[in-house]
Short mmCIF file of C-alpha atoms in Angstrom, two decimals:
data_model
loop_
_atom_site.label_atom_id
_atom_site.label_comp_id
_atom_site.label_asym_id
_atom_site.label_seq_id
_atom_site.Cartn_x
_atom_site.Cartn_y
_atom_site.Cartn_z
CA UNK A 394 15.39 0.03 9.21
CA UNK A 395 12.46 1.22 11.44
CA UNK A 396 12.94 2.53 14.74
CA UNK A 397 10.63 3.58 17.77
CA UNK A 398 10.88 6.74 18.86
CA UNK A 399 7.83 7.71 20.93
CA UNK A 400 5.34 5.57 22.62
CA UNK A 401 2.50 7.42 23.94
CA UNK A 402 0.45 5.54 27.11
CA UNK A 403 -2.05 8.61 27.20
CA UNK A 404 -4.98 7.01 26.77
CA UNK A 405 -6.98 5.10 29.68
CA UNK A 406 -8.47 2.42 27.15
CA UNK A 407 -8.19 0.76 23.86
CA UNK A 408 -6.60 3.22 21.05
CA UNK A 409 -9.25 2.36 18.24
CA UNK A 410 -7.80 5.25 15.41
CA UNK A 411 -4.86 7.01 15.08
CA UNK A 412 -4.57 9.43 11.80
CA UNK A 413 -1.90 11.84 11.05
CA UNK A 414 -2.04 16.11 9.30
CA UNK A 415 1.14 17.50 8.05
CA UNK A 416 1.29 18.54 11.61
CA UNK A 417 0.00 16.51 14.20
CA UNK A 418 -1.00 13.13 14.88
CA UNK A 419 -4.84 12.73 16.50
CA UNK A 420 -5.72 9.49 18.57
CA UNK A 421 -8.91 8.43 19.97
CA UNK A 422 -10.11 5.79 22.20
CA UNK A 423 -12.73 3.78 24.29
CA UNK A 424 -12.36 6.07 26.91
CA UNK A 425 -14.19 8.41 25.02
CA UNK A 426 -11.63 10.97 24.14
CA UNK A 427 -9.82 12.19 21.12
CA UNK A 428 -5.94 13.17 22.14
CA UNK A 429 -3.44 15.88 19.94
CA UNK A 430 -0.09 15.89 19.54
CA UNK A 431 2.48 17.91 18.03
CA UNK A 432 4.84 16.55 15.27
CA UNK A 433 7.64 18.37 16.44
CA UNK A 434 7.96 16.78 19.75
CA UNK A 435 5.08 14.72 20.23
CA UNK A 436 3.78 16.93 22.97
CA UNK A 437 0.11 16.98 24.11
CA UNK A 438 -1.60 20.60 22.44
CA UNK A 439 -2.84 22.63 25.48
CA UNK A 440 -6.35 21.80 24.42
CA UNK A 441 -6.10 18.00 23.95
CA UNK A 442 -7.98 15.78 25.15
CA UNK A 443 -11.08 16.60 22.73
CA UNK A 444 -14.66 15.99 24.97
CA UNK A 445 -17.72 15.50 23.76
CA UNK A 446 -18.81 12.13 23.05
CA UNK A 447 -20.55 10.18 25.40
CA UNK A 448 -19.45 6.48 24.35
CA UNK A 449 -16.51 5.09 23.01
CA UNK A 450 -14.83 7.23 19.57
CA UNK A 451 -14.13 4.57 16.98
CA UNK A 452 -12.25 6.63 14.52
CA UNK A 453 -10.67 10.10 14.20
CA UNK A 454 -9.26 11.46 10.60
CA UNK A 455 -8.59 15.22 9.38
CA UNK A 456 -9.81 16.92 6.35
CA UNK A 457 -6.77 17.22 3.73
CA UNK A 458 -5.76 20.63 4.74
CA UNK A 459 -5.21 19.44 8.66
CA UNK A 460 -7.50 22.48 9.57
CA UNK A 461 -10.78 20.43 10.73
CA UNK A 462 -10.74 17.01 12.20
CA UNK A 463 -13.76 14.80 12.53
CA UNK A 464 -14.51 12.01 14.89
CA UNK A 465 -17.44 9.08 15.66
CA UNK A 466 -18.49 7.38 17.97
CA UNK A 467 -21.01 4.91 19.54
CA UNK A 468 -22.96 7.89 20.91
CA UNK A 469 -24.40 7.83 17.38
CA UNK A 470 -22.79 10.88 16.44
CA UNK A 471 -20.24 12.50 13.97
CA UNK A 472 -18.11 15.53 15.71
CA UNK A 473 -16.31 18.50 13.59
CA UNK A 474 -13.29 20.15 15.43
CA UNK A 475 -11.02 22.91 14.50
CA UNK A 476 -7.50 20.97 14.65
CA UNK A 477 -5.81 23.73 15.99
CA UNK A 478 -8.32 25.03 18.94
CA UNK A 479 -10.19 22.45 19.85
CA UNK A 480 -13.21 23.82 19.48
CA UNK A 481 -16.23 21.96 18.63
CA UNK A 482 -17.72 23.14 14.91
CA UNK A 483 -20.89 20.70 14.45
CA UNK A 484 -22.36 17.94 15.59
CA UNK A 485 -23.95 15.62 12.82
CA UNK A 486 -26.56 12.82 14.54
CA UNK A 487 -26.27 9.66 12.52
CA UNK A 488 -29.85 8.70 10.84
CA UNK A 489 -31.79 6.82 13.07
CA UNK A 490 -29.12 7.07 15.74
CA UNK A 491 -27.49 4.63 15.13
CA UNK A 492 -23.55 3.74 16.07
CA UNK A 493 -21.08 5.42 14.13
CA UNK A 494 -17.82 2.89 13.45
CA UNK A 495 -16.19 4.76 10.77
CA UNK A 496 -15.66 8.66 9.09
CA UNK A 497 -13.80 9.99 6.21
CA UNK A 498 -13.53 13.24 4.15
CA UNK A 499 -13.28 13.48 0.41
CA UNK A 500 -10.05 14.34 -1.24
CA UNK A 501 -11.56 18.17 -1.72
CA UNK A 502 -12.99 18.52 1.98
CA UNK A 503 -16.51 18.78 0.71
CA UNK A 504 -17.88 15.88 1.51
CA UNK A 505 -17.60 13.67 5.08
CA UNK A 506 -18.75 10.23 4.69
CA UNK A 507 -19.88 7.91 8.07
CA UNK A 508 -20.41 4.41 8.08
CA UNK A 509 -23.29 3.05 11.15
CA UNK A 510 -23.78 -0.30 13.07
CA UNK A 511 -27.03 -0.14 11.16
CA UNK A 512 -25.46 -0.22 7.96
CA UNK A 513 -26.29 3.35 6.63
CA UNK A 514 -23.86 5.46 5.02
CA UNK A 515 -24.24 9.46 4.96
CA UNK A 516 -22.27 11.78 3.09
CA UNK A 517 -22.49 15.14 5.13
CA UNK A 518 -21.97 18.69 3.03
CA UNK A 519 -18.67 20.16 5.69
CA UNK A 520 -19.96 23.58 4.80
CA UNK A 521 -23.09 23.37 6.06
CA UNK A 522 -22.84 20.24 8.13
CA UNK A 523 -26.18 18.75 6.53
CA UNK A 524 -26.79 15.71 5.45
CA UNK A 525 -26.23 15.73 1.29
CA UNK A 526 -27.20 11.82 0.38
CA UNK A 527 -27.80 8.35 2.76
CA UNK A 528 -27.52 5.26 1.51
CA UNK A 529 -27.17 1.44 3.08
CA UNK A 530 -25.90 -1.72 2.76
CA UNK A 531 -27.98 -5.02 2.66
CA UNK A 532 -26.21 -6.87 5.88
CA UNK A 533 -24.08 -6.29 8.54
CA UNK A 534 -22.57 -2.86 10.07
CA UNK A 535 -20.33 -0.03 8.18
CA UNK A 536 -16.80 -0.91 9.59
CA UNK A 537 -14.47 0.14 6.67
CA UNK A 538 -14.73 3.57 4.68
CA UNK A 539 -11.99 5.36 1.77
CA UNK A 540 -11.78 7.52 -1.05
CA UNK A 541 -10.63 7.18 -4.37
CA UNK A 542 -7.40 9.69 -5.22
CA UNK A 543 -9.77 11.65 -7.50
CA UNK A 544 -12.70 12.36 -5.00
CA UNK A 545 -15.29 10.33 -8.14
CA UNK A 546 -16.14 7.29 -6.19
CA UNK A 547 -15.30 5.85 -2.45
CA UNK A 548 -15.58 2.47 -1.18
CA UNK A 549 -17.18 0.95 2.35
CA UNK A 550 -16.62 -2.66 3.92
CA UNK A 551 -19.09 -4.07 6.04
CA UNK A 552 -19.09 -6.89 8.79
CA UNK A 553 -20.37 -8.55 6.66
CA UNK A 554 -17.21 -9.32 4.53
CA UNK A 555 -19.05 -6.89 1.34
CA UNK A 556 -16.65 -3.89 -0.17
CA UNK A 557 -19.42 -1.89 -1.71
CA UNK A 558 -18.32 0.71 -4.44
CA UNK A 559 -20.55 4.12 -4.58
CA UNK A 560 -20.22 6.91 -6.83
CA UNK A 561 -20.26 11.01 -5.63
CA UNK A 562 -24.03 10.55 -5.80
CA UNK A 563 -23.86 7.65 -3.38
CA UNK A 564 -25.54 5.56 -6.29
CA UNK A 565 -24.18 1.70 -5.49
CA UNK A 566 -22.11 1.00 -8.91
CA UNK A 567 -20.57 -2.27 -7.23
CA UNK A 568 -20.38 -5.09 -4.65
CA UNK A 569 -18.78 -8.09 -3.77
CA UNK A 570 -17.50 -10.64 -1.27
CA UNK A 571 -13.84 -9.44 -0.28
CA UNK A 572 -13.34 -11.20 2.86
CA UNK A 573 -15.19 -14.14 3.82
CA UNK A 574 -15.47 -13.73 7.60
CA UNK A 575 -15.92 -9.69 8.06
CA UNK A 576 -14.24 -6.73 6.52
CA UNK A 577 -11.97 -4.56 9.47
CA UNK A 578 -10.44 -1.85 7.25
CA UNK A 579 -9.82 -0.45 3.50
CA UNK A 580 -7.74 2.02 1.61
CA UNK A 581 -6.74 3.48 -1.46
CA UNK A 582 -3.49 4.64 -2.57
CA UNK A 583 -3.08 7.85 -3.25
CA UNK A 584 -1.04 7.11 -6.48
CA UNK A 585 -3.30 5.91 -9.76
CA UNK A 586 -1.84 2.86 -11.24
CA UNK A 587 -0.21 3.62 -14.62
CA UNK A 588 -0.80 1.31 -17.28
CA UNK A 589 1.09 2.70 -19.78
CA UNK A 590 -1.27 3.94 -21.74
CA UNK A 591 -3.72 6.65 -22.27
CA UNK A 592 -6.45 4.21 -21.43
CA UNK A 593 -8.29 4.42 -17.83
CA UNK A 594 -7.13 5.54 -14.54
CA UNK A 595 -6.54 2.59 -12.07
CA UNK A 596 -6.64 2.55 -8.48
CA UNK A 597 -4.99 0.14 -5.79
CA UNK A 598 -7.09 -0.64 -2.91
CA UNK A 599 -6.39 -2.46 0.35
CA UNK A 600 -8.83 -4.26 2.78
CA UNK A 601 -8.19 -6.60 5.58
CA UNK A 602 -10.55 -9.08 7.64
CA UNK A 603 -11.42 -11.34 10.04
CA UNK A 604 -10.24 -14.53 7.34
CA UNK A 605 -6.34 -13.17 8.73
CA UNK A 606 -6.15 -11.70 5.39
CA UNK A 607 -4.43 -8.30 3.50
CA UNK A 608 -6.25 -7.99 -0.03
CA UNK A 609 -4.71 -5.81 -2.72
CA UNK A 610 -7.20 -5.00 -5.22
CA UNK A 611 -7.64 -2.92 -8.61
CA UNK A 612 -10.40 -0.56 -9.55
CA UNK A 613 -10.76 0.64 -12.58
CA UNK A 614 -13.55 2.51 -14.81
CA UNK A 615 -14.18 2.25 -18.58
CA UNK A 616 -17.30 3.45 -20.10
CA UNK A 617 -17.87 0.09 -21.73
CA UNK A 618 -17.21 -2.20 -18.88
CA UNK A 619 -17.99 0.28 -15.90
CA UNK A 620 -16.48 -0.59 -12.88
CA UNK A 621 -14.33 -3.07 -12.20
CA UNK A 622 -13.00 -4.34 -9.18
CA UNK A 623 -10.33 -7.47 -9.19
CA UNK A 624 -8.55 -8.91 -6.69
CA UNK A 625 -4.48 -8.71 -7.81
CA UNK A 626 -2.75 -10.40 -4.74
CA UNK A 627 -3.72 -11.48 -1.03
CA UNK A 628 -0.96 -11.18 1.37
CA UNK A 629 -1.21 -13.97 4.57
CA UNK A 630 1.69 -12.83 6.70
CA UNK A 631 -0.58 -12.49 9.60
CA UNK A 632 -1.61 -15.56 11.99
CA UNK A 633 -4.78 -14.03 12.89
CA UNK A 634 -7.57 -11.58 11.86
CA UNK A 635 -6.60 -8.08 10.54
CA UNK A 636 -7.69 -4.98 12.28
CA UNK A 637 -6.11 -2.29 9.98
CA UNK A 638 -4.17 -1.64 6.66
CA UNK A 639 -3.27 2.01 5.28
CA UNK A 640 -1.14 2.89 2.40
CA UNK A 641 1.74 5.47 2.72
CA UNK A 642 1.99 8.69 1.10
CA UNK A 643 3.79 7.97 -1.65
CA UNK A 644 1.86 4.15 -2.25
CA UNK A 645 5.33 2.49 -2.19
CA UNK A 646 4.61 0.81 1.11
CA UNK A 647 1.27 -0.79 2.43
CA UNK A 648 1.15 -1.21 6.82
CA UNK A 649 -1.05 -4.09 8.26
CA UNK A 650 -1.92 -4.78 12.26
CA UNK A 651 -3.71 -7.69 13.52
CA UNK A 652 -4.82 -9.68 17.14
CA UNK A 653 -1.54 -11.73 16.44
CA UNK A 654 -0.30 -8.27 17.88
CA UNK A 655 2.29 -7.42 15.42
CA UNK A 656 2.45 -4.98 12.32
CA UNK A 657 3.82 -5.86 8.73
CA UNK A 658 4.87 -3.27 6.29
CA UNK A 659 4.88 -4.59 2.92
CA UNK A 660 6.34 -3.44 -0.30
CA UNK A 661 3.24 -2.96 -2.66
CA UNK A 662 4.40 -3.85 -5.31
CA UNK A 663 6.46 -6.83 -5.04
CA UNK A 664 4.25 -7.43 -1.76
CA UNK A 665 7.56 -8.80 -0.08
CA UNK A 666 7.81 -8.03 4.02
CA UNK A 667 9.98 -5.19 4.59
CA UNK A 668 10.12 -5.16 8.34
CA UNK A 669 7.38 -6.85 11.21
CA UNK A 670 7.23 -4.61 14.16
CA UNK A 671 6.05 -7.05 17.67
CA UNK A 672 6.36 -4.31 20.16
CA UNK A 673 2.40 -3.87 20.92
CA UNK A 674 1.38 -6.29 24.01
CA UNK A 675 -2.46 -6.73 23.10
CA UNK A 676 -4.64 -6.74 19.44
CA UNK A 677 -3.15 -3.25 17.13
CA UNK A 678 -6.11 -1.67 16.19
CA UNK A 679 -4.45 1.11 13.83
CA UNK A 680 -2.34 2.51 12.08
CA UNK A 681 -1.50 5.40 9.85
CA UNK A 682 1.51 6.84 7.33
CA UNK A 683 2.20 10.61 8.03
CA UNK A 684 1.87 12.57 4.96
CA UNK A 685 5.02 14.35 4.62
CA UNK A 686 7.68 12.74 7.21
CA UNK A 687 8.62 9.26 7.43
CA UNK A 688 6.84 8.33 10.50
CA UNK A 689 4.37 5.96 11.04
CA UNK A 690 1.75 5.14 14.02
CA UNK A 691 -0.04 2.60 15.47
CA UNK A 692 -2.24 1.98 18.33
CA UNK A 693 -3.30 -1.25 20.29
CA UNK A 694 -5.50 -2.38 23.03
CA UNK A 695 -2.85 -1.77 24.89
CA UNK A 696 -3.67 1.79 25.03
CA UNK A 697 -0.62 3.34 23.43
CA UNK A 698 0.39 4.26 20.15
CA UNK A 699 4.04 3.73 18.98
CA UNK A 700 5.85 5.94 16.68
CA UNK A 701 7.98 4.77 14.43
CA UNK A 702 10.66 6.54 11.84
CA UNK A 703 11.76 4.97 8.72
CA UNK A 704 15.29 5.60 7.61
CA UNK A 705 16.02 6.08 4.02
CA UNK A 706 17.35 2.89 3.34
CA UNK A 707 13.75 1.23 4.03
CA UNK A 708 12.56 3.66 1.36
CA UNK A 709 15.40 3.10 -1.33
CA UNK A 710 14.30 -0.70 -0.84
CA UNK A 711 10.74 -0.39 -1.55
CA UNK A 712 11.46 2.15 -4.68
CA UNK A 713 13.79 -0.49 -6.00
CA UNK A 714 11.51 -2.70 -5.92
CA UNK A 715 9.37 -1.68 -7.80
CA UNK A 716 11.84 -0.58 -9.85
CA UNK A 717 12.26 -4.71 -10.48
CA UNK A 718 8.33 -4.53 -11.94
CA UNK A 719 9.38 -2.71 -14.72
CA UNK A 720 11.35 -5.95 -15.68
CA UNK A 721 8.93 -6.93 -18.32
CA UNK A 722 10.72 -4.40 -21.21
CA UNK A 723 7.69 -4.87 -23.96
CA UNK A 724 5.54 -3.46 -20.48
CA UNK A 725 7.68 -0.41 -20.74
CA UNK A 726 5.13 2.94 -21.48
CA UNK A 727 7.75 5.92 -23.21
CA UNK A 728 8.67 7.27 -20.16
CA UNK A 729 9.70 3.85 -18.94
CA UNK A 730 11.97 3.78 -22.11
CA UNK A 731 13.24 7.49 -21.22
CA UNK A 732 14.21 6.68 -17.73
CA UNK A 733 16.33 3.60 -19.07
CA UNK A 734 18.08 5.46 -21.81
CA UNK A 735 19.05 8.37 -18.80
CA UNK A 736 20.43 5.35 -16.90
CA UNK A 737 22.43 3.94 -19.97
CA UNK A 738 24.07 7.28 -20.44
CA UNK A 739 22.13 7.71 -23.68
CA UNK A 740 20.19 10.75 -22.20
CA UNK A 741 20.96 12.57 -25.56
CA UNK A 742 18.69 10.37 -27.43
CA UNK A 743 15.73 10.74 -24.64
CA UNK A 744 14.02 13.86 -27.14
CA UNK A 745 14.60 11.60 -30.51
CA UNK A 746 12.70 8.32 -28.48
CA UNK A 747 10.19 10.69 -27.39
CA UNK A 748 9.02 12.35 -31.14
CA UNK A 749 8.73 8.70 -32.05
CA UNK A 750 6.92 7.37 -29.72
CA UNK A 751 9.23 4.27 -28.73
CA UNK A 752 7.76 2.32 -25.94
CA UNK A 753 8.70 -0.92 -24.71
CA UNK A 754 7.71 -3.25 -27.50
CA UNK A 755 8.52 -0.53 -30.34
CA UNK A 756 12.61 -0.14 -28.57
CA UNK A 757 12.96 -4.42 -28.35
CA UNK A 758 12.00 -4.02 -32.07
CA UNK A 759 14.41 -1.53 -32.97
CA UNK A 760 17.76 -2.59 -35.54
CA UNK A 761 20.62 -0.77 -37.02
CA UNK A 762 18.35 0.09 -40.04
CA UNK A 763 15.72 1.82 -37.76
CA UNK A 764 17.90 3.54 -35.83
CA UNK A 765 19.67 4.96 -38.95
CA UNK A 766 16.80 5.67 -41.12
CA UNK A 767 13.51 6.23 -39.06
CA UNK A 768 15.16 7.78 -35.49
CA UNK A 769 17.94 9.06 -37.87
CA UNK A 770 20.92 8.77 -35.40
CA UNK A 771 24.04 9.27 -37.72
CA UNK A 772 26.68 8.06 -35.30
CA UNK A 773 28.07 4.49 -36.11
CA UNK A 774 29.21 4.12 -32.64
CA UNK A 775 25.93 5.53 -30.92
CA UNK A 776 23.89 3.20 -32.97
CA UNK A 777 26.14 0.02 -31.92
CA UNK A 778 25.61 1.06 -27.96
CA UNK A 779 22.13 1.33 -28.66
CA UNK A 780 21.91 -1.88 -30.32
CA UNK A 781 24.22 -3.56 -27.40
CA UNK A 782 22.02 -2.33 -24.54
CA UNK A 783 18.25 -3.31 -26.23
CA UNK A 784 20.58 -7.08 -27.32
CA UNK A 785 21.22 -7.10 -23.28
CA UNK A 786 17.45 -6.43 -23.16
CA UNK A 787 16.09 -8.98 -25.42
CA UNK A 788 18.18 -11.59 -23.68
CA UNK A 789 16.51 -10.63 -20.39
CA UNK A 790 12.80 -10.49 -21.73
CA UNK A 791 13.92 -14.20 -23.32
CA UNK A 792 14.35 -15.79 -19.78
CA UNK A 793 11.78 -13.65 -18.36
CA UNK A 794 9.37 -14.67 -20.59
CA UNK A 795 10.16 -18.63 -20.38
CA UNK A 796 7.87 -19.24 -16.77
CA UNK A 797 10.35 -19.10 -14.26
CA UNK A 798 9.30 -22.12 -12.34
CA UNK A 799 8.07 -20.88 -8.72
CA UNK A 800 10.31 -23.18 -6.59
CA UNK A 801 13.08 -21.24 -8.59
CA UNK A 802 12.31 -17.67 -7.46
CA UNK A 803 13.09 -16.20 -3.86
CA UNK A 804 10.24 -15.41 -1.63
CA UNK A 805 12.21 -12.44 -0.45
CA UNK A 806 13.45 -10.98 -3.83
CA UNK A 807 11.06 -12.56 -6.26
CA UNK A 808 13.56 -13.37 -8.56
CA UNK A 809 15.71 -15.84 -9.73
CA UNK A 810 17.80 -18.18 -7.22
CA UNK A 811 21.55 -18.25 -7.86
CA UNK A 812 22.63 -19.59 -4.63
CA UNK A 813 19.84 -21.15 -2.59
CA UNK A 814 19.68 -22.27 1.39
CA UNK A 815 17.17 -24.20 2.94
CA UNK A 816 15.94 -21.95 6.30
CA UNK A 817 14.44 -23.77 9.43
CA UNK A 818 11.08 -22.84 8.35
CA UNK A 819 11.86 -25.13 5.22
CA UNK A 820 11.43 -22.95 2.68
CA UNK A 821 14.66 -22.16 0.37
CA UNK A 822 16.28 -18.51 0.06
CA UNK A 823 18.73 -16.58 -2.34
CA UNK A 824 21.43 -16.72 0.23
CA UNK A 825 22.32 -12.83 0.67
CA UNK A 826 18.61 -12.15 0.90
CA UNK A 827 18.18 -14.64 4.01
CA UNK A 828 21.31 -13.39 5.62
CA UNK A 829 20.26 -9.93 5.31
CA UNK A 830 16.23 -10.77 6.20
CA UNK A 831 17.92 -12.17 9.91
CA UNK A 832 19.91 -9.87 10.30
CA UNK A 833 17.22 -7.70 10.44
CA UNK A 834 14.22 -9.62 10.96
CA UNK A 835 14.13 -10.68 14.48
CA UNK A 836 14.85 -14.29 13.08
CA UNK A 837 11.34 -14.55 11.82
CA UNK A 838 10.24 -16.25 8.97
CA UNK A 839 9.22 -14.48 5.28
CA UNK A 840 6.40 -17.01 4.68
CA UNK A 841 5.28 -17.81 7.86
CA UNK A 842 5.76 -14.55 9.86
CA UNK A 843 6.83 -17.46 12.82
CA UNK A 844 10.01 -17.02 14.42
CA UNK A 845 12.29 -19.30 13.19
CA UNK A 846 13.58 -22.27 15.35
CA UNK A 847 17.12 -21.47 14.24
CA UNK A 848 18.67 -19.14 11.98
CA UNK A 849 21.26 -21.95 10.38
CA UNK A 850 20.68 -21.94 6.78
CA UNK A 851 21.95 -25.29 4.55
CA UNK A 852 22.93 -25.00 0.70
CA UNK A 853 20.26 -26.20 -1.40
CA UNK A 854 22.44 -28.26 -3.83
CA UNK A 855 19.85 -30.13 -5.24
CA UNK A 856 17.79 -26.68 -6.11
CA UNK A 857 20.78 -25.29 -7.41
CA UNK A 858 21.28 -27.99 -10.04
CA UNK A 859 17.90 -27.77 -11.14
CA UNK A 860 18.11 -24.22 -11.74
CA UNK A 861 21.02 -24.18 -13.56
CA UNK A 862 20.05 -27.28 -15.69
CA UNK A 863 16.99 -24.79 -16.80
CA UNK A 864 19.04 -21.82 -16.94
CA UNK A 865 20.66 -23.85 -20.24
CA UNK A 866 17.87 -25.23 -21.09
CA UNK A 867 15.92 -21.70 -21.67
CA UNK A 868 19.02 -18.92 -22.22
CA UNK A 869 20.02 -20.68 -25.32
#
């Protein structure tokens, strides 16, 4: 569940940015100000608001230690401030003056990157506020800027609907179409993608546009390919352009706001809806994860932000979902396989797994003659639990593996149907899923994001048949 616990109306105009330190949550607006607030209570610091800029301050963000905090704005400028007096600590003038839409610090603080109208992109040296290297894109204005994890490359979206990759040296290394109409907003998680292997580091990145789109996208470096950049999923939950996306913390969950005027947090990996929060009045503009606390903000045209607090149960659902990823056993990398012997009660054999290197496909593989001669586990009745839980796993990987049909699978749990209803939206449900999505939901609808005309939901006989006329067919 996710409640609201603060809403603050401080602000005189549109709340463009909203960004979170392990302390204090920073807003800015079109009335030219940048506003403080403590964690603790959400109190205004003594020094907020911020005053300097002359136009409207598109976005605010603090370096990763929370100490400095930079802003932008249309004056054409790029503002340094100490977080925690308010005082002003440079003022960096945009090339040519232009507009400055978007700012964001590298994972070590040393660089500042700012996107302009113009399309020019600067990386500014924080210790000596100069400018280190400028770069631009082709068309359209700098809207969308974000760092990789690792600090090695970052990644800005233009009005133009282009995600353009650069490298520390701002040397271009990719670019493509992401979103047909304009790009709003991008992010990367914070947590590489593990492929199992000791192969190359992957990234997730998010972006969101004008096409009423959420894109989930993969980058990834090897020295023989280079970069790579692929689109994994696109997520459509929104009935009208997209104005921000941001991962949390701990990449489990991935927050979306749009001019439909309502917010979707998404599971990342299963990219199911989790909850869709419709208490902002005009277009939401932002929003941002807090690093450390399970709090979220976002901001509207409505000039307020809204706080919200997860409760653990939203956070046990996400983790267990992507617990349900790991499905696919011969997928498994060896600490996969460790973590599933510790939940079998086989925790004793975790060290023995380990000096052999059993992954995924190398445990499906395993028989009573492996396990007595090459792992060397003497006890009869050990090796017959072994052999009982991997038979359980085969049996899984069997149907797994036999392309589920998608009419068969829940949109809510992405698996298998056992008892299916037909909703008003006319899509069909696992039962306990839809139940629980209304009961929760604010009777709206997991593919259309509409509110559903009623919540009466009619067994899907038919459906049912089918799927356990394949489930013969396939677990034989």
């Amino acid at each position: 569940m996710v409640k609201l616990i603060h809403t603050l109306a401080d602000h005189s105009d549109d709340v463009n940015c909203c960004a979170f330190s392990s302390s204090l949550l920073a807003t800015c607006s079109l009335d030219k100000t940048i506003r403080l607030y403590s964690l603790s209570n959400f109190a205004e610091l003594p020094h907020s608001p911020l005053k300097f800029h002359t136009y409207a301050v598109h976005c605010c963000c603090f370096s990763p230690s929370g100490h400095i905090l930079a802003s932008c704005s249309t004056d054409g400028t790029t503002v340094l401030w100490s977080a925690h007096s308010g005082q002003t600590l440079a003022v960096m003038e945009q090339p040519g003056g232009s507009p400055v839409r978007v700012c964001r610090f590298s994972p070590d603080s040393s660089c500042l990157a700012s996107g302009g109208a113009d399309g020019t992109v600067v990386l500014w040296n924080t210790q000596s506020h100069k400018l280190y290297r400028c770069g631009s894109v082709k068309d359209g204005s700098l809207v969308a800027c974000a760092f990789s994890p690792n600090g090695n490359l970052f990644v800005t979206g233009s009005s133009c609907g282009d995600l353009t990759l650069w490298d520390d040296k701002m040397r271009c290394l990719h670019s493509e179409k992401a979103h047909d109409l304009g790009i709003t907003c991008c992010d990367f998680s914070s947590q590489p993608v593990s492929d199992g292997e000791q192969g190359p580091q992957f990234f997730r990145l998010a972006s969101c546009g004008q096409d009423c789109q959420v894109k989930i996208w993969v980058v990834s470096f090897t020295h023989v390919l280079g970069i790579e950049l692929k689109c994994k999923s696109t997520l459509s939950g929104h009935c009208a352009p997209v104005l921000t996306c941001a991962f949390s913390h701990d990449g489990q969950m991935l927050v979306s706001g749009s001019v439909d005027k309502s917010v979707i947090i998404y599971d990342t990996n299963s990219q199911n809806v989790l909850h869709t929060l419709t208490e902002h009045t005009r277009y939401v503009t932002t929003c941002a994860f807090a690093p450390n606390t399970l709090l979220l903000a976002t901001g509207s045209m409505d000039k307020t932000v809204n706080i919200w607090q997860f409760d653990m149960e939203t956070l046990c659902q996400a983790k267990s979902v992507e617990d349900q990823l790991k499905q696919f056993t011969e997928d498994w990398s060896e600490e996969d396989v460790s973590l599933w012997l510790c939940a079998q009660g086989l925790q004793d054999l975790v060290g023995i797994f380990k000096m052999n290197n059993i992954d995924g496909k190398e445990l499906l593989n395993l028989t009573k003659e492996s396990l007595a001669d090459d792992l060397k586990i003497e006890s009869l009745g050990l090796r017959s639990k072994v052999l009982r839980k991997i038979e359980e796993l085969r049996t899984k990987a069997k149907c797994l593996s036999s392309d589920i049909p998608d009419e068969f699978i829940c949109p809510i749990t992405r698996e298998l149907m056992k008892d299916p209803v037909i909703a008003s939206d006319g899509y069909s449900y696992e039962k306990d899923a839809m139940e629980n999505w209304i009961s929760k939901k604010k009777r709206t609808s997991p593919m259309t994001n509409l509110v559903l005309p009623s919540v009466v939901l009619t067994p899907n006989r038919t459906l049912k048949m089918a799927i356990n006329r394949w489930l013969e067919t396939h677990q034989k």
